[in-house]
Amino acid sequence: MHMHSGKYEGLDGGRRGRLFSSHMKKARRKDGKDEKEYALKQIEGTGISMSACREIALLRELKHPNVIALQKVFLSHSDRKVWLLFDYAEHDLWHIIKFHRASKANKKPMQLPRSMVKSLLYQILDGIHYLHANWVLHRDLKPANILVMGEGPERGRVKIADMGFARLFNSPLKPLADLDPVVVTFWYRAPELLLGARHYTKAIDIWAIGCIFAELLTSEPIFHCRQEDIKTSNPFHHDQLDRIFSVMGFPADKDWEDIRKMPEYPTLQKDFRRTTYANSSLIKYMEKHKVKPDSKVFLLLQKLLTMDPTKRITSEQALQDPYFQEDPLPTLDVFAGCQIPYPKREFLNEDEPEEKATAGGGGAGVPPNKKPRIGPYGANSGGPVMPSDYQHSSSRLNYQSSVQGSSQSQSTLGYSSSQQSTQYHSSHQTHRY
């Protein structure tokens, strides 16, 4: 761990601000030894929270092409701030999907290419399989946390980010009531959590991936629901369950036998009527978006969005699904050699109100408890001082997973770690973990 080194400075004229919920800056080495751009994430608050400790500890151990690489950790003793240095990714799925949703709103619909959707899903599953094989649950998967690299040696590579909610699950699982009141953004939250499940399982990440998959196919959040932005220890959320049932139909007893054992099942019986959703089904919903029920893409989506978590497909099974074995095959570069039409991730001046985030079409694509922050940083926006080490700142290949022919968790793609052995010099005392 380093303290306030002097080799890097911020891009964009020293502007500061937040990318979603954290202070984030783009940075580059001052000494010019490489032209690579990095992302500096300043942990919210003073000192190191338990959530930050989890993120730091996990990221220092995780090494996979589809999991964001933590390069360095900086600690400023003077103001008790902690900065994490990551590889910089120019894009994320929230902005990519928003781009396509806007094209529909402008009467010039342009769907995500199906080959791109397949490559994105495959890499997300490969990264999550690695996490799950190493006993890590992400617990907060959503489009904003799925980054995609821009131009460069890792062009079009998916990077799973924001591990703040992640936890190891090889130790005894804590009851959910002992953890964060709101963990998974509601729209991507598995039904068992909404019905009061006592423990997390890998299946909650799989449900979230199913939601992301549907959103990539339709450019719309499949379980979009208006609800107040609150934190509560009560896991039962009527409106969110209503939205899920409106799309999926009410689960039949034979399809989810253990639903009767869920803590909130009595509330479910009291508040809902099965007949209300008699005409609802995932088949009908996806047919409206021109996805045929006998297609391999639909059959995989159905397996990911299985109501019963014990019957939900695993990441390993999903990677071996026939969907990924038909042409076009998944690629390392999700943009597959094409020009990238998407704008880079946007930032918000800290002095600007969050309400500006919803201007210009936030609408249905904006989760209620995670408003996107948009617009450039102002030069005088204030915010914490960043480590002074930093200045602000494609060929088509078949993608082979570690799962194919092996149960190993490490990727077989042959990538070297992005950790660097760069020497840092500073007049200040330097600390290393």
Short mmCIF file of C-alpha atoms in Angstrom, two decimals:
data_model
loop_
_atom_site.label_atom_id
_atom_site.label_comp_id
_atom_site.label_asym_id
_atom_site.label_seq_id
_atom_site.Cartn_x
_atom_site.Cartn_y
_atom_site.Cartn_z
CA MET A 1 0.00 0.00 0.00
CA HIS A 2 1.34 3.42 -0.90
CA MET A 3 0.97 6.83 0.62
CA HIS A 4 0.56 9.86 -1.63
CA SER A 5 3.25 9.07 -4.22
CA GLY A 6 4.18 11.57 -6.92
CA LYS A 7 4.31 9.81 -10.28
CA TYR A 8 0.78 10.34 -11.60
CA GLU A 9 -1.61 13.20 -12.15
CA GLY A 10 -5.25 13.50 -13.18
CA LEU A 11 -6.52 13.92 -16.72
CA ASP A 12 -9.24 16.40 -17.74
CA GLY A 13 -7.65 19.46 -16.18
CA GLY A 14 -7.69 18.24 -12.62
CA ARG A 15 -11.47 17.86 -12.52
CA ARG A 16 -12.90 15.72 -9.79
CA GLY A 17 -16.13 14.02 -9.01
CA ARG A 18 -17.96 10.76 -8.67
CA LEU A 19 -18.67 7.87 -10.98
CA PHE A 20 -21.91 6.52 -9.58
CA SER A 21 -21.52 6.19 -5.78
CA SER A 22 -17.77 6.66 -5.43
CA HIS A 23 -15.25 9.42 -6.05
CA MET A 24 -13.53 8.38 -9.27
CA LYS A 25 -10.86 9.89 -11.48
CA LYS A 26 -9.08 8.90 -14.63
CA ALA A 27 -5.30 8.99 -14.26
CA ARG A 28 -2.03 8.40 -16.09
CA ARG A 29 1.60 8.10 -15.03
CA LYS A 30 3.41 11.43 -14.77
CA ASP A 31 6.75 10.00 -15.87
CA GLY A 32 5.28 8.75 -19.14
CA LYS A 33 6.64 5.21 -18.73
CA ASP A 34 3.37 3.97 -20.12
CA GLU A 35 0.42 5.66 -21.80
CA LYS A 36 -2.09 3.45 -20.03
CA GLU A 37 -5.06 5.09 -18.34
CA TYR A 38 -6.13 4.08 -14.86
CA ALA A 39 -9.14 4.69 -12.66
CA LEU A 40 -8.66 6.04 -9.14
CA LYS A 41 -11.52 5.23 -6.80
CA GLN A 42 -11.68 7.12 -3.52
CA ILE A 43 -13.49 5.20 -0.81
CA GLU A 44 -16.43 7.19 0.56
CA GLY A 45 -16.15 8.59 4.08
CA THR A 46 -13.17 8.91 6.37
CA GLY A 47 -11.01 5.90 7.06
CA ILE A 48 -11.73 2.41 5.81
CA SER A 49 -15.20 0.92 6.18
CA MET A 50 -15.83 -2.79 6.45
CA SER A 51 -17.24 -2.73 2.91
CA ALA A 52 -14.02 -1.12 1.64
CA CYS A 53 -11.91 -3.65 3.52
CA ARG A 54 -13.86 -6.46 1.85
CA GLU A 55 -13.37 -4.91 -1.58
CA ILE A 56 -9.64 -4.38 -1.07
CA ALA A 57 -9.02 -7.84 0.38
CA LEU A 58 -10.96 -9.59 -2.37
CA LEU A 59 -9.58 -7.60 -5.28
CA ARG A 60 -5.98 -8.15 -4.23
CA GLU A 61 -6.54 -11.90 -4.50
CA LEU A 62 -8.71 -12.09 -7.62
CA LYS A 63 -6.93 -12.59 -10.95
CA HIS A 64 -9.13 -13.21 -13.97
CA PRO A 65 -9.47 -11.52 -17.38
CA ASN A 66 -13.11 -10.66 -16.66
CA VAL A 67 -12.67 -9.27 -13.14
CA ILE A 68 -11.39 -5.70 -12.79
CA ALA A 69 -7.74 -5.64 -11.69
CA LEU A 70 -6.75 -3.72 -8.57
CA GLN A 71 -3.28 -2.35 -9.26
CA LYS A 72 -2.39 -0.35 -6.13
CA VAL A 73 -3.83 0.93 -2.86
CA PHE A 74 -2.99 4.41 -1.56
CA LEU A 75 -3.53 5.76 1.92
CA SER A 76 -3.36 9.44 2.83
CA HIS A 77 -2.70 9.74 6.55
CA SER A 78 -3.33 13.50 6.54
CA ASP A 79 -7.01 13.27 5.57
CA ARG A 80 -7.54 9.53 6.20
CA LYS A 81 -8.57 8.88 2.61
CA VAL A 82 -8.09 5.60 0.78
CA TRP A 83 -7.67 5.38 -2.99
CA LEU A 84 -7.79 2.24 -5.13
CA LEU A 85 -6.02 2.20 -8.51
CA PHE A 86 -7.74 0.07 -11.17
CA ASP A 87 -7.36 -0.51 -14.85
CA TYR A 88 -9.56 2.05 -16.60
CA ALA A 89 -12.55 0.83 -18.64
CA GLU A 90 -14.13 3.34 -21.02
CA HIS A 91 -17.56 1.72 -21.19
CA ASP A 92 -20.15 -0.01 -19.04
CA LEU A 93 -23.34 -1.85 -19.87
CA TRP A 94 -25.54 0.85 -18.36
CA HIS A 95 -24.35 3.38 -20.93
CA ILE A 96 -24.26 0.85 -23.77
CA ILE A 97 -27.87 -0.19 -23.13
CA LYS A 98 -28.89 3.45 -22.67
CA PHE A 99 -27.43 4.22 -26.11
CA HIS A 100 -29.69 1.61 -27.71
CA ARG A 101 -32.71 2.58 -25.64
CA ALA A 102 -32.28 6.18 -26.81
CA SER A 103 -32.20 5.02 -30.43
CA LYS A 104 -35.62 3.41 -29.90
CA ALA A 105 -36.96 6.58 -28.30
CA ASN A 106 -35.74 8.58 -31.31
CA LYS A 107 -37.65 6.29 -33.69
CA LYS A 108 -34.37 4.93 -35.06
CA PRO A 109 -34.18 1.60 -33.21
CA MET A 110 -30.80 -0.08 -33.26
CA GLN A 111 -30.61 -3.28 -31.25
CA LEU A 112 -27.42 -4.58 -29.73
CA PRO A 113 -25.93 -7.01 -32.25
CA ARG A 114 -26.79 -10.55 -31.17
CA SER A 115 -23.15 -11.57 -31.54
CA MET A 116 -22.18 -8.80 -29.12
CA VAL A 117 -24.89 -9.87 -26.64
CA LYS A 118 -23.56 -13.43 -26.73
CA SER A 119 -19.96 -12.36 -26.17
CA LEU A 120 -20.96 -10.04 -23.32
CA LEU A 121 -22.99 -12.75 -21.60
CA TYR A 122 -20.26 -15.36 -22.02
CA GLN A 123 -17.60 -13.16 -20.46
CA ILE A 124 -19.90 -12.15 -17.58
CA LEU A 125 -20.60 -15.82 -16.88
CA ASP A 126 -16.90 -16.70 -17.13
CA GLY A 127 -15.98 -14.01 -14.61
CA ILE A 128 -18.77 -15.04 -12.24
CA HIS A 129 -17.82 -18.70 -12.59
CA TYR A 130 -14.31 -17.75 -11.48
CA LEU A 131 -15.70 -15.86 -8.47
CA HIS A 132 -18.07 -18.66 -7.52
CA ALA A 133 -15.36 -21.31 -7.93
CA ASN A 134 -13.29 -19.27 -5.48
CA TRP A 135 -16.19 -19.05 -3.02
CA VAL A 136 -17.01 -15.43 -3.73
CA LEU A 137 -20.52 -14.06 -4.28
CA HIS A 138 -20.77 -10.68 -5.99
CA ARG A 139 -24.29 -9.88 -4.69
CA ASP A 140 -24.74 -6.60 -6.60
CA LEU A 141 -24.58 -7.42 -10.30
CA LYS A 142 -26.24 -4.87 -12.59
CA PRO A 143 -25.35 -3.16 -15.88
CA ALA A 144 -23.48 -0.30 -14.19
CA ASN A 145 -21.10 -2.82 -12.58
CA ILE A 146 -20.24 -4.56 -15.85
CA LEU A 147 -17.43 -2.58 -17.47
CA VAL A 148 -16.10 -3.00 -21.01
CA MET A 149 -12.61 -2.01 -22.09
CA GLY A 150 -12.21 0.48 -24.92
CA GLU A 151 -9.45 0.79 -27.52
CA GLY A 152 -6.21 -0.92 -26.50
CA PRO A 153 -4.77 -4.40 -25.94
CA GLU A 154 -7.90 -5.53 -24.05
CA ARG A 155 -10.38 -3.93 -26.43
CA GLY A 156 -13.91 -5.19 -25.89
CA ARG A 157 -13.07 -7.19 -22.77
CA VAL A 158 -15.69 -7.42 -20.01
CA LYS A 159 -14.58 -6.48 -16.49
CA ILE A 160 -16.83 -7.21 -13.52
CA ALA A 161 -16.45 -4.37 -11.03
CA ASP A 162 -17.68 -2.92 -7.74
CA MET A 163 -16.96 -5.76 -5.36
CA GLY A 164 -18.00 -3.77 -2.29
CA PHE A 165 -20.90 -6.11 -1.53
CA ALA A 166 -18.99 -9.29 -2.33
CA ARG A 167 -18.27 -11.80 0.39
CA LEU A 168 -16.69 -15.20 0.80
CA PHE A 169 -19.25 -17.93 1.35
CA ASN A 170 -17.04 -20.84 2.41
CA SER A 171 -17.34 -19.61 6.00
CA PRO A 172 -20.66 -20.07 7.83
CA LEU A 173 -23.25 -17.87 6.17
CA LYS A 174 -24.72 -15.08 8.24
CA PRO A 175 -28.46 -14.50 8.29
CA LEU A 176 -29.41 -11.75 5.87
CA ALA A 177 -30.80 -9.67 8.73
CA ASP A 178 -27.24 -9.35 10.07
CA LEU A 179 -25.99 -7.89 6.79
CA ASP A 180 -26.73 -4.79 4.74
CA PRO A 181 -30.47 -4.01 4.64
CA VAL A 182 -30.40 -3.46 0.89
CA VAL A 183 -27.79 -5.47 -0.98
CA VAL A 184 -28.84 -6.15 -4.55
CA THR A 185 -30.42 -3.31 -6.53
CA PHE A 186 -34.12 -4.19 -6.50
CA TRP A 187 -34.55 -4.62 -10.25
CA TYR A 188 -31.90 -7.36 -10.30
CA ARG A 189 -32.87 -8.90 -6.98
CA ALA A 190 -33.76 -12.60 -6.94
CA PRO A 191 -37.29 -13.56 -5.83
CA GLU A 192 -36.00 -15.67 -2.94
CA LEU A 193 -34.43 -12.54 -1.43
CA LEU A 194 -37.69 -10.64 -1.80
CA LEU A 195 -39.42 -13.50 0.01
CA GLY A 196 -37.04 -13.35 2.95
CA ALA A 197 -34.42 -16.01 2.18
CA ARG A 198 -32.17 -16.40 5.22
CA HIS A 199 -28.97 -17.06 3.32
CA TYR A 200 -27.31 -16.00 0.09
CA THR A 201 -26.43 -18.59 -2.52
CA LYS A 202 -24.68 -18.42 -5.88
CA ALA A 203 -28.14 -18.46 -7.47
CA ILE A 204 -28.73 -14.77 -6.63
CA ASP A 205 -25.88 -13.77 -8.96
CA ILE A 206 -27.30 -16.02 -11.68
CA TRP A 207 -30.73 -14.35 -11.44
CA ALA A 208 -29.08 -10.94 -11.79
CA ILE A 209 -27.20 -12.16 -14.87
CA GLY A 210 -30.51 -13.33 -16.33
CA CYS A 211 -31.93 -9.85 -15.78
CA ILE A 212 -28.90 -8.31 -17.51
CA PHE A 213 -29.21 -10.79 -20.39
CA ALA A 214 -32.86 -9.86 -20.94
CA GLU A 215 -31.94 -6.17 -20.83
CA LEU A 216 -29.25 -6.68 -23.46
CA LEU A 217 -31.80 -8.39 -25.70
CA THR A 218 -34.54 -5.77 -25.28
CA SER A 219 -32.71 -2.56 -24.20
CA GLU A 220 -35.18 -2.36 -21.30
CA PRO A 221 -34.88 -3.50 -17.67
CA ILE A 222 -37.04 -6.60 -17.54
CA PHE A 223 -38.20 -6.05 -13.96
CA HIS A 224 -38.33 -2.27 -13.93
CA CYS A 225 -40.44 -1.07 -11.03
CA ARG A 226 -41.19 2.33 -9.54
CA GLN A 227 -40.47 2.30 -5.84
CA GLU A 228 -39.23 4.61 -3.14
CA ASP A 229 -35.51 4.73 -2.49
CA ILE A 230 -35.44 3.35 1.04
CA LYS A 231 -33.37 1.06 3.15
CA THR A 232 -35.28 -1.37 5.28
CA SER A 233 -34.64 -4.58 7.16
CA ASN A 234 -37.87 -5.98 5.69
CA PRO A 235 -36.93 -7.92 2.53
CA PHE A 236 -40.51 -8.16 1.23
CA HIS A 237 -41.18 -5.67 -1.57
CA HIS A 238 -44.68 -5.94 -2.97
CA ASP A 239 -44.19 -3.81 -6.09
CA GLN A 240 -41.02 -5.60 -7.14
CA LEU A 241 -42.64 -9.03 -6.74
CA ASP A 242 -45.67 -7.77 -8.65
CA ARG A 243 -43.42 -6.75 -11.54
CA ILE A 244 -41.67 -10.14 -11.56
CA PHE A 245 -44.99 -12.00 -11.57
CA SER A 246 -46.36 -9.67 -14.27
CA VAL A 247 -43.55 -10.83 -16.55
CA MET A 248 -42.98 -14.41 -15.39
CA GLY A 249 -46.38 -15.43 -14.08
CA PHE A 250 -47.08 -16.53 -10.52
CA PRO A 251 -44.89 -19.56 -9.65
CA ALA A 252 -46.76 -22.86 -9.60
CA ASP A 253 -46.26 -25.04 -6.53
CA LYS A 254 -44.73 -27.78 -8.67
CA ASP A 255 -42.18 -25.31 -10.09
CA TRP A 256 -41.03 -24.00 -6.71
CA GLU A 257 -41.91 -26.52 -4.04
CA ASP A 258 -39.95 -24.80 -1.27
CA ILE A 259 -41.72 -21.48 -1.74
CA ARG A 260 -44.02 -22.49 1.13
CA LYS A 261 -40.96 -22.51 3.40
CA MET A 262 -40.03 -18.91 2.62
CA PRO A 263 -40.38 -16.56 5.62
CA GLU A 264 -42.58 -14.13 3.67
CA TYR A 265 -44.82 -16.80 2.12
CA PRO A 266 -47.76 -15.91 4.42
CA THR A 267 -47.48 -12.28 3.26
CA LEU A 268 -47.31 -13.46 -0.34
CA GLN A 269 -50.53 -15.43 0.10
CA LYS A 270 -52.24 -12.46 1.72
CA ASP A 271 -51.16 -9.83 -0.84
CA PHE A 272 -51.25 -11.75 -4.13
CA ARG A 273 -53.71 -13.79 -6.15
CA ARG A 274 -52.40 -16.37 -8.60
CA THR A 275 -55.21 -15.65 -11.05
CA THR A 276 -54.04 -12.05 -11.47
CA TYR A 277 -51.04 -13.30 -13.45
CA ALA A 278 -52.73 -16.14 -15.34
CA ASN A 279 -51.90 -14.59 -18.71
CA SER A 280 -48.31 -13.64 -17.87
CA SER A 281 -45.26 -15.61 -18.99
CA LEU A 282 -41.66 -15.05 -19.98
CA ILE A 283 -42.53 -16.49 -23.40
CA LYS A 284 -45.11 -13.77 -24.06
CA TYR A 285 -42.84 -11.01 -22.77
CA MET A 286 -39.89 -12.02 -24.96
CA GLU A 287 -42.09 -12.65 -28.02
CA LYS A 288 -43.02 -8.98 -27.86
CA HIS A 289 -39.31 -8.32 -28.29
CA LYS A 290 -39.02 -10.76 -31.21
CA VAL A 291 -37.27 -13.53 -29.25
CA LYS A 292 -38.75 -16.88 -30.26
CA PRO A 293 -39.57 -19.35 -27.45
CA ASP A 294 -37.87 -22.26 -29.24
CA SER A 295 -34.61 -20.35 -29.80
CA LYS A 296 -31.47 -21.24 -27.87
CA VAL A 297 -31.21 -17.65 -26.64
CA PHE A 298 -34.65 -17.89 -25.01
CA LEU A 299 -34.04 -21.34 -23.53
CA LEU A 300 -30.88 -20.11 -21.79
CA LEU A 301 -32.65 -16.99 -20.53
CA GLN A 302 -35.38 -19.22 -19.11
CA LYS A 303 -32.79 -21.28 -17.23
CA LEU A 304 -31.16 -18.16 -15.79
CA LEU A 305 -34.53 -16.72 -14.70
CA THR A 306 -35.85 -19.88 -13.06
CA MET A 307 -37.86 -18.91 -9.97
CA ASP A 308 -36.72 -21.81 -7.79
CA PRO A 309 -33.08 -21.05 -6.87
CA THR A 310 -32.31 -24.77 -6.45
CA LYS A 311 -33.32 -25.36 -10.09
CA ARG A 312 -31.64 -22.26 -11.48
CA ILE A 313 -28.75 -23.00 -13.82
CA THR A 314 -25.18 -22.56 -12.49
CA SER A 315 -22.50 -20.45 -14.17
CA GLU A 316 -20.61 -23.61 -15.14
CA GLN A 317 -23.70 -25.15 -16.74
CA ALA A 318 -24.54 -21.89 -18.49
CA LEU A 319 -21.09 -21.66 -20.07
CA GLN A 320 -21.66 -25.08 -21.63
CA ASP A 321 -25.12 -24.20 -22.93
CA PRO A 322 -25.87 -24.92 -26.63
CA TYR A 323 -26.48 -21.18 -27.13
CA PHE A 324 -22.73 -20.60 -27.00
CA GLN A 325 -21.98 -23.47 -29.38
CA GLU A 326 -23.95 -22.14 -32.35
CA ASP A 327 -22.69 -19.45 -34.71
CA PRO A 328 -21.69 -16.76 -34.17
CA LEU A 329 -19.35 -18.00 -31.45
CA PRO A 330 -18.43 -15.69 -28.54
CA THR A 331 -15.41 -13.47 -29.08
CA LEU A 332 -12.75 -11.99 -26.83
CA ASP A 333 -13.53 -8.55 -28.25
CA VAL A 334 -17.26 -8.02 -27.75
CA PHE A 335 -17.12 -5.29 -30.39
CA ALA A 336 -15.73 -7.91 -32.81
CA GLY A 337 -13.46 -5.61 -34.81
CA CYS A 338 -16.14 -2.99 -35.44
CA GLN A 339 -15.87 0.68 -34.61
CA ILE A 340 -17.14 1.44 -31.12
CA PRO A 341 -20.17 3.75 -31.39
CA TYR A 342 -20.70 4.16 -27.66
CA PRO A 343 -19.86 7.28 -25.66
CA LYS A 344 -17.42 6.87 -22.83
CA ARG A 345 -18.66 6.68 -19.26
CA GLU A 346 -19.90 10.05 -18.05
CA PHE A 347 -19.17 11.92 -14.86
CA LEU A 348 -21.02 14.40 -12.67
CA ASN A 349 -19.68 17.58 -11.13
CA GLU A 350 -20.01 17.10 -7.37
CA ASP A 351 -21.69 20.51 -7.12
CA GLU A 352 -24.49 19.41 -9.45
CA PRO A 353 -27.66 17.94 -7.92
CA GLU A 354 -28.36 14.28 -8.57
CA GLU A 355 -31.73 15.20 -10.04
CA LYS A 356 -29.88 16.21 -13.20
CA ALA A 357 -29.12 12.55 -13.68
CA THR A 358 -32.65 11.81 -14.74
CA ALA A 359 -32.75 14.58 -17.33
CA GLY A 360 -32.46 13.50 -20.94
CA GLY A 361 -33.95 10.04 -20.71
CA GLY A 362 -32.92 8.42 -17.45
CA GLY A 363 -36.44 7.12 -17.13
CA ALA A 364 -37.00 3.41 -17.10
CA GLY A 365 -33.31 2.61 -17.29
CA VAL A 366 -32.43 4.19 -13.97
CA PRO A 367 -32.72 2.00 -10.88
CA PRO A 368 -34.38 4.01 -8.07
CA ASN A 369 -31.54 3.47 -5.63
CA LYS A 370 -28.72 4.00 -8.13
CA LYS A 371 -29.22 7.18 -10.13
CA PRO A 372 -26.69 7.59 -12.94
CA ARG A 373 -24.53 10.66 -12.65
CA ILE A 374 -23.82 12.42 -15.90
CA GLY A 375 -21.99 15.45 -17.22
CA PRO A 376 -18.37 16.63 -17.00
CA TYR A 377 -16.64 17.55 -13.79
CA GLY A 378 -16.19 21.22 -13.09
CA ALA A 379 -12.63 22.35 -12.62
CA ASN A 380 -13.46 23.78 -9.21
CA SER A 381 -15.75 21.00 -8.08
CA GLY A 382 -13.76 20.32 -4.96
CA GLY A 383 -13.65 16.84 -3.50
CA PRO A 384 -10.81 14.89 -2.00
CA VAL A 385 -7.25 15.32 -3.13
CA MET A 386 -6.05 12.34 -5.08
CA PRO A 387 -2.63 10.63 -4.87
CA SER A 388 -0.17 12.81 -6.74
CA ASP A 389 1.41 9.82 -8.48
CA TYR A 390 -1.24 10.29 -11.13
CA GLN A 391 -2.15 12.89 -13.72
CA HIS A 392 -5.73 13.17 -14.92
CA SER A 393 -6.08 11.94 -17.57
CA SER A 394 -8.85 -6.95 -32.48
CA SER A 395 -8.98 -9.69 -34.37
CA ARG A 396 -11.95 -12.11 -34.10
CA LEU A 397 -11.07 -15.00 -31.79
CA ASN A 398 -13.16 -17.85 -30.46
CA TYR A 399 -13.55 -17.44 -26.72
CA GLN A 400 -12.70 -20.52 -24.66
CA SER A 401 -13.70 -20.68 -21.02
CA SER A 402 -11.92 -22.39 -18.18
CA VAL A 403 -15.04 -24.53 -17.85
CA GLN A 404 -14.78 -26.23 -21.21
CA GLY A 405 -13.14 -29.57 -20.63
CA SER A 406 -12.08 -28.63 -17.13
CA SER A 407 -13.51 -27.81 -13.75
CA GLN A 408 -10.65 -25.49 -12.88
CA SER A 409 -11.55 -22.00 -11.80
CA GLN A 410 -8.58 -20.31 -13.44
CA SER A 411 -9.05 -19.07 -16.99
CA THR A 412 -7.23 -20.99 -19.71
CA LEU A 413 -7.02 -17.99 -22.02
CA GLY A 414 -3.35 -17.52 -21.25
CA TYR A 415 -3.50 -13.89 -20.17
CA SER A 416 -0.81 -12.56 -17.90
CA SER A 417 -1.83 -10.62 -14.83
CA SER A 418 -2.20 -6.89 -15.29
CA GLN A 419 -0.39 -6.24 -12.02
CA GLN A 420 2.72 -4.20 -12.70
CA SER A 421 6.06 -4.01 -10.92
CA THR A 422 6.49 -0.28 -11.51
CA GLN A 423 8.66 1.46 -8.91
CA TYR A 424 7.07 4.40 -7.11
CA HIS A 425 9.18 7.16 -5.63
CA SER A 426 7.98 9.74 -3.15
CA SER A 427 9.33 12.04 -0.50
CA HIS A 428 6.56 10.76 1.76
CA GLN A 429 6.65 7.57 3.76
CA THR A 430 5.35 4.65 1.70
CA HIS A 431 3.25 1.83 3.13
CA ARG A 432 2.68 -1.52 1.48
CA TYR A 433 0.27 -4.29 2.38
#
